[in-house]
């Protein structure tokens, strides 16, 4: 047991620095960094021909995306994972600082933001979605790394030598599932989407990039849920799946439909 990593021995803290009574946390920095770098990446992507929006559109949309992630992520957590708790105390919905965000809710929030923004600007929501899909994995990776630093959303027990003991989860070594997700749903997906955008003509096939993004993200989430500790309020559902896996299934079906309708064949650009 001495060789097993103790999370507390890593010296990690959710807080970065406190100035004048305000504490900057890694989770907040993850959101801010993801949005800022994502904005910069989008501006670079718009330099390619046939871009679906202008630099000014991107500048304005970042605010919409931020609200979509925060509001959607919070409401998704409330509705899918802990409705009874928030029905009993509705004001808890506003307590973002206490944690509780849903990936599926955040994604739904971004999709709604894209739809409304595109309608107001008379733009193609599907092509805007393709561009956003190429930068979203970056913010997701930062978020999962912040989850690890916070010592939250740990995995299920494991007897592997890479297991980590999170004191709040008990004495058993657990999968560092936050790092698995940061690697597969974040870094790997970011590499794939970047290659597709810059090295192929996939960006000119509306819906293709969005479909690929959701398929890889959804498949990774479905598989990695087997290593992640189920939400304490729900556990394993009667179907044998977690809520995260259940919510992923319709996303995968919709993404496959999008890829099919985009006529997914694409050519290598030289």
Short mmCIF file of C-alpha atoms in Angstrom, two decimals:
data_model
loop_
_atom_site.label_atom_id
_atom_site.label_comp_id
_atom_site.label_asym_id
_atom_site.label_seq_id
_atom_site.Cartn_x
_atom_site.Cartn_y
_atom_site.Cartn_z
CA UNK A 1 0.00 0.00 0.00
CA UNK A 2 2.96 2.31 0.56
CA UNK A 3 3.54 2.46 -3.21
CA UNK A 4 0.00 3.68 -3.88
CA UNK A 5 -0.25 7.39 -4.59
CA UNK A 6 -2.06 9.43 -1.95
CA UNK A 7 -3.81 12.39 -3.55
CA UNK A 8 -3.09 14.55 -0.51
CA UNK A 9 0.64 13.92 -0.98
CA UNK A 10 0.54 15.57 -4.42
CA UNK A 11 0.28 18.99 -2.80
CA UNK A 12 -2.54 20.13 -5.06
CA UNK A 13 -5.03 22.80 -4.03
CA UNK A 14 -8.22 24.11 -5.68
CA UNK A 15 -7.04 27.65 -4.92
CA UNK A 16 -4.31 29.44 -6.87
CA UNK A 17 -4.00 32.75 -5.06
CA UNK A 18 -6.06 35.04 -2.82
CA UNK A 19 -5.86 38.79 -3.36
CA UNK A 20 -7.93 41.33 -1.45
CA UNK A 21 -10.27 38.63 -0.24
CA UNK A 22 -10.87 37.21 -3.73
CA UNK A 23 -9.66 33.69 -4.39
CA UNK A 24 -8.74 32.61 -7.90
CA UNK A 25 -9.43 28.90 -8.31
CA UNK A 26 -8.14 26.46 -10.88
CA UNK A 27 -11.69 25.66 -12.00
CA UNK A 28 -12.38 29.33 -12.73
CA UNK A 29 -9.06 29.64 -14.54
CA UNK A 30 -9.94 26.57 -16.63
CA UNK A 31 -13.13 28.26 -17.87
CA UNK A 32 -11.44 31.58 -18.54
CA UNK A 33 -8.45 30.01 -20.29
CA UNK A 34 -10.65 27.77 -22.41
CA UNK A 35 -12.76 30.70 -23.57
CA UNK A 36 -9.82 33.01 -24.26
CA UNK A 37 -7.69 30.46 -26.13
CA UNK A 38 -10.80 29.18 -27.92
CA UNK A 39 -11.54 32.74 -29.05
CA UNK A 40 -7.98 33.08 -30.36
CA UNK A 41 -8.20 29.73 -32.18
CA UNK A 42 -11.48 30.70 -33.82
CA UNK A 43 -9.99 33.95 -35.05
CA UNK A 44 -7.17 31.98 -36.69
CA UNK A 45 -9.61 29.52 -38.25
CA UNK A 46 -11.60 32.35 -39.83
CA UNK A 47 -8.57 33.20 -41.94
CA UNK A 48 -9.30 30.16 -44.10
CA UNK A 49 -11.55 30.68 -47.09
CA UNK A 50 -15.32 30.32 -46.90
CA UNK A 51 -15.53 31.09 -43.17
CA UNK A 52 -19.11 31.11 -41.79
CA UNK A 53 -18.71 34.28 -39.70
CA UNK A 54 -16.52 37.34 -39.15
CA UNK A 55 -14.06 38.28 -36.43
CA UNK A 56 -16.71 40.58 -34.97
CA UNK A 57 -19.17 37.68 -34.84
CA UNK A 58 -16.65 35.61 -32.90
CA UNK A 59 -16.03 38.46 -30.45
CA UNK A 60 -19.74 38.67 -29.73
CA UNK A 61 -20.39 34.94 -29.68
CA UNK A 62 -17.86 34.27 -26.91
CA UNK A 63 -20.26 35.89 -24.44
CA UNK A 64 -23.10 33.72 -25.72
CA UNK A 65 -20.94 30.61 -25.42
CA UNK A 66 -19.94 31.49 -21.85
CA UNK A 67 -23.57 31.90 -20.79
CA UNK A 68 -24.55 28.70 -22.61
CA UNK A 69 -21.88 26.65 -20.82
CA UNK A 70 -22.57 28.08 -17.36
CA UNK A 71 -26.37 28.19 -17.45
CA UNK A 72 -26.76 24.98 -19.45
CA UNK A 73 -24.23 23.10 -17.36
CA UNK A 74 -25.89 24.13 -14.12
CA UNK A 75 -29.47 23.47 -15.22
CA UNK A 76 -28.42 20.15 -16.74
CA UNK A 77 -26.99 19.08 -13.40
CA UNK A 78 -30.16 20.18 -11.61
CA UNK A 79 -32.56 18.40 -13.97
CA UNK A 80 -30.60 15.22 -14.66
CA UNK A 81 -28.70 14.49 -11.48
CA UNK A 82 -30.33 16.05 -8.43
CA UNK A 83 -33.83 17.37 -9.15
CA UNK A 84 -35.30 16.52 -5.72
CA UNK A 85 -32.60 18.45 -3.87
CA UNK A 86 -33.19 21.60 -5.88
CA UNK A 87 -36.97 21.34 -5.79
CA UNK A 88 -36.70 21.34 -1.99
CA UNK A 89 -34.31 24.34 -2.03
CA UNK A 90 -34.65 26.21 -5.36
CA UNK A 91 -32.17 28.93 -4.40
CA UNK A 92 -29.41 26.31 -4.46
CA UNK A 93 -29.64 26.44 -8.25
CA UNK A 94 -27.85 29.79 -8.10
CA UNK A 95 -25.02 28.49 -5.88
CA UNK A 96 -22.58 27.80 -8.73
CA UNK A 97 -19.65 28.09 -6.33
CA UNK A 98 -20.71 24.90 -4.54
CA UNK A 99 -20.11 22.83 -7.68
CA UNK A 100 -22.46 20.76 -9.78
CA UNK A 101 -22.14 21.11 -13.55
CA UNK A 102 -23.31 18.74 -16.26
CA UNK A 103 -21.30 18.16 -19.44
CA UNK A 104 -24.45 17.30 -21.40
CA UNK A 105 -26.21 20.38 -20.04
CA UNK A 106 -23.24 22.56 -20.97
CA UNK A 107 -23.21 21.13 -24.49
CA UNK A 108 -26.96 21.73 -24.82
CA UNK A 109 -26.43 25.30 -23.64
CA UNK A 110 -23.79 25.91 -26.29
CA UNK A 111 -26.02 24.40 -29.00
CA UNK A 112 -28.89 26.69 -28.00
CA UNK A 113 -26.52 29.67 -27.97
CA UNK A 114 -25.36 28.77 -31.51
CA UNK A 115 -28.93 28.39 -32.78
CA UNK A 116 -30.13 31.71 -31.35
CA UNK A 117 -26.98 33.61 -32.32
CA UNK A 118 -27.02 32.26 -35.89
CA UNK A 119 -30.69 33.14 -36.30
CA UNK A 120 -30.16 36.71 -35.08
CA UNK A 121 -27.18 37.17 -37.42
CA UNK A 122 -28.68 35.24 -40.36
CA UNK A 123 -25.73 32.81 -40.33
CA UNK A 124 -25.46 29.05 -40.81
CA UNK A 125 -25.82 27.48 -37.37
CA UNK A 126 -24.48 24.18 -38.65
CA UNK A 127 -21.25 25.66 -39.99
CA UNK A 128 -20.76 27.75 -36.85
CA UNK A 129 -21.20 24.53 -34.89
CA UNK A 130 -18.47 22.88 -36.97
CA UNK A 131 -16.02 25.62 -36.02
CA UNK A 132 -16.98 25.57 -32.34
CA UNK A 133 -16.56 21.79 -32.29
CA UNK A 134 -12.91 22.25 -33.18
CA UNK A 135 -12.13 24.38 -30.11
CA UNK A 136 -14.51 22.92 -27.51
CA UNK A 137 -12.19 20.01 -26.57
CA UNK A 138 -9.59 22.47 -25.28
CA UNK A 139 -11.89 23.90 -22.64
CA UNK A 140 -13.11 20.41 -21.77
CA UNK A 141 -9.53 19.26 -21.20
CA UNK A 142 -8.82 22.23 -18.93
CA UNK A 143 -12.01 21.52 -16.99
CA UNK A 144 -11.14 17.86 -16.37
CA UNK A 145 -7.63 18.77 -15.28
CA UNK A 146 -9.18 21.24 -12.83
CA UNK A 147 -11.45 18.45 -11.55
CA UNK A 148 -8.34 16.40 -10.81
CA UNK A 149 -6.62 19.29 -9.02
CA UNK A 150 -9.79 19.75 -6.97
CA UNK A 151 -9.76 16.06 -6.03
CA UNK A 152 -13.33 15.56 -7.29
CA UNK A 153 -15.17 13.33 -9.77
CA UNK A 154 -12.78 10.47 -9.03
CA UNK A 155 -13.03 7.03 -10.58
CA UNK A 156 -14.14 3.63 -9.38
CA UNK A 157 -11.89 1.45 -7.20
CA UNK A 158 -8.95 -0.22 -8.98
CA UNK A 159 -6.15 -2.60 -8.07
CA UNK A 160 -3.92 -1.08 -10.75
CA UNK A 161 -0.60 0.43 -9.71
CA UNK A 162 -1.73 3.78 -11.14
CA UNK A 163 -4.63 4.03 -8.69
CA UNK A 164 -4.85 7.08 -6.44
CA UNK A 165 -6.33 7.26 -2.96
CA UNK A 166 -8.65 10.25 -2.70
CA UNK A 167 -9.22 10.73 1.03
CA UNK A 168 -12.77 11.99 0.55
CA UNK A 169 -13.63 8.82 -1.40
CA UNK A 170 -12.39 6.34 1.19
CA UNK A 171 -9.30 4.15 1.61
CA UNK A 172 -9.45 2.33 -1.74
CA UNK A 173 -7.21 3.33 -4.68
CA UNK A 174 -9.31 4.69 -7.51
CA UNK A 175 -8.98 5.33 -11.22
CA UNK A 176 -7.87 8.92 -11.93
CA UNK A 177 -10.77 9.12 -14.37
CA UNK A 178 -10.45 12.89 -14.56
CA UNK A 179 -7.10 12.42 -16.31
CA UNK A 180 -8.53 9.74 -18.61
CA UNK A 181 -11.21 12.18 -19.72
CA UNK A 182 -8.76 15.05 -20.09
CA UNK A 183 -6.66 12.82 -22.34
CA UNK A 184 -9.32 11.22 -24.54
CA UNK A 185 -12.21 13.72 -24.51
CA UNK A 186 -9.79 16.64 -24.45
CA UNK A 187 -6.31 16.27 -25.92
CA UNK A 188 -6.96 13.38 -28.33
CA UNK A 189 -10.18 14.91 -29.62
CA UNK A 190 -8.50 18.30 -30.01
CA UNK A 191 -5.76 16.73 -32.14
CA UNK A 192 -8.28 14.93 -34.36
CA UNK A 193 -10.45 18.01 -34.86
CA UNK A 194 -7.44 20.23 -35.55
CA UNK A 195 -6.14 17.81 -38.19
CA UNK A 196 -9.55 17.54 -39.86
CA UNK A 197 -9.97 21.30 -40.02
CA UNK A 198 -6.51 22.29 -41.20
CA UNK A 199 -5.49 19.28 -43.30
CA UNK A 200 -8.74 18.25 -45.02
CA UNK A 201 -11.77 19.92 -46.61
CA UNK A 202 -14.08 18.69 -43.83
CA UNK A 203 -14.82 22.29 -42.81
CA UNK A 204 -16.66 22.75 -46.12
CA UNK A 205 -19.09 19.89 -45.43
CA UNK A 206 -21.67 21.31 -43.00
CA UNK A 207 -22.26 19.01 -40.05
CA UNK A 208 -19.27 16.74 -40.62
CA UNK A 209 -16.97 18.25 -38.00
CA UNK A 210 -19.78 18.51 -35.47
CA UNK A 211 -20.73 14.89 -36.09
CA UNK A 212 -17.16 13.63 -35.71
CA UNK A 213 -16.76 15.66 -32.53
CA UNK A 214 -19.89 14.22 -30.93
CA UNK A 215 -19.10 10.64 -31.99
CA UNK A 216 -15.60 10.70 -30.49
CA UNK A 217 -16.68 12.64 -27.42
CA UNK A 218 -19.74 10.47 -26.90
CA UNK A 219 -17.94 7.17 -27.41
CA UNK A 220 -15.14 8.23 -25.07
CA UNK A 221 -17.62 9.36 -22.43
CA UNK A 222 -19.62 6.12 -22.70
CA UNK A 223 -16.51 3.94 -22.29
CA UNK A 224 -14.85 6.03 -19.59
CA UNK A 225 -18.02 6.01 -17.49
CA UNK A 226 -17.12 2.39 -16.69
CA UNK A 227 -14.07 3.74 -14.86
CA UNK A 228 -15.70 6.79 -13.30
CA UNK A 229 -17.59 6.66 -10.00
CA UNK A 230 -21.34 7.06 -10.70
CA UNK A 231 -23.06 10.15 -9.36
CA UNK A 232 -23.86 9.58 -5.69
CA UNK A 233 -27.49 10.66 -6.11
CA UNK A 234 -28.24 8.17 -8.89
CA UNK A 235 -25.66 5.37 -8.91
CA UNK A 236 -26.14 2.75 -11.62
CA UNK A 237 -29.54 2.97 -13.29
CA UNK A 238 -31.86 -0.01 -13.74
CA UNK A 239 -30.53 -0.37 -17.29
CA UNK A 240 -27.05 -1.11 -15.94
CA UNK A 241 -25.79 2.21 -17.31
CA UNK A 242 -25.00 5.51 -15.63
CA UNK A 243 -26.92 8.70 -16.33
CA UNK A 244 -23.92 10.00 -18.27
CA UNK A 245 -23.98 6.95 -20.55
CA UNK A 246 -27.75 7.16 -21.01
CA UNK A 247 -27.63 10.80 -22.06
CA UNK A 248 -24.82 10.03 -24.49
CA UNK A 249 -26.77 7.49 -26.57
CA UNK A 250 -29.14 9.96 -28.32
CA UNK A 251 -26.19 12.27 -28.96
CA UNK A 252 -24.31 9.47 -30.73
CA UNK A 253 -27.33 8.63 -32.89
CA UNK A 254 -27.82 12.28 -33.85
CA UNK A 255 -24.11 12.64 -34.66
CA UNK A 256 -24.09 9.58 -36.91
CA UNK A 257 -27.07 11.02 -38.76
CA UNK A 258 -25.22 14.32 -39.21
CA UNK A 259 -22.14 12.58 -40.58
CA UNK A 260 -24.24 10.56 -43.01
CA UNK A 261 -26.06 13.65 -44.27
CA UNK A 262 -22.84 15.60 -44.66
CA UNK A 263 -21.66 13.03 -47.23
CA UNK A 264 -18.66 12.36 -45.05
CA UNK A 265 -16.13 11.56 -47.72
CA UNK A 266 -13.38 14.16 -47.69
CA UNK A 267 -10.11 14.63 -49.51
CA UNK A 268 -6.58 15.18 -48.22
CA UNK A 269 -5.40 18.73 -48.84
CA UNK A 270 -1.83 19.28 -49.99
#
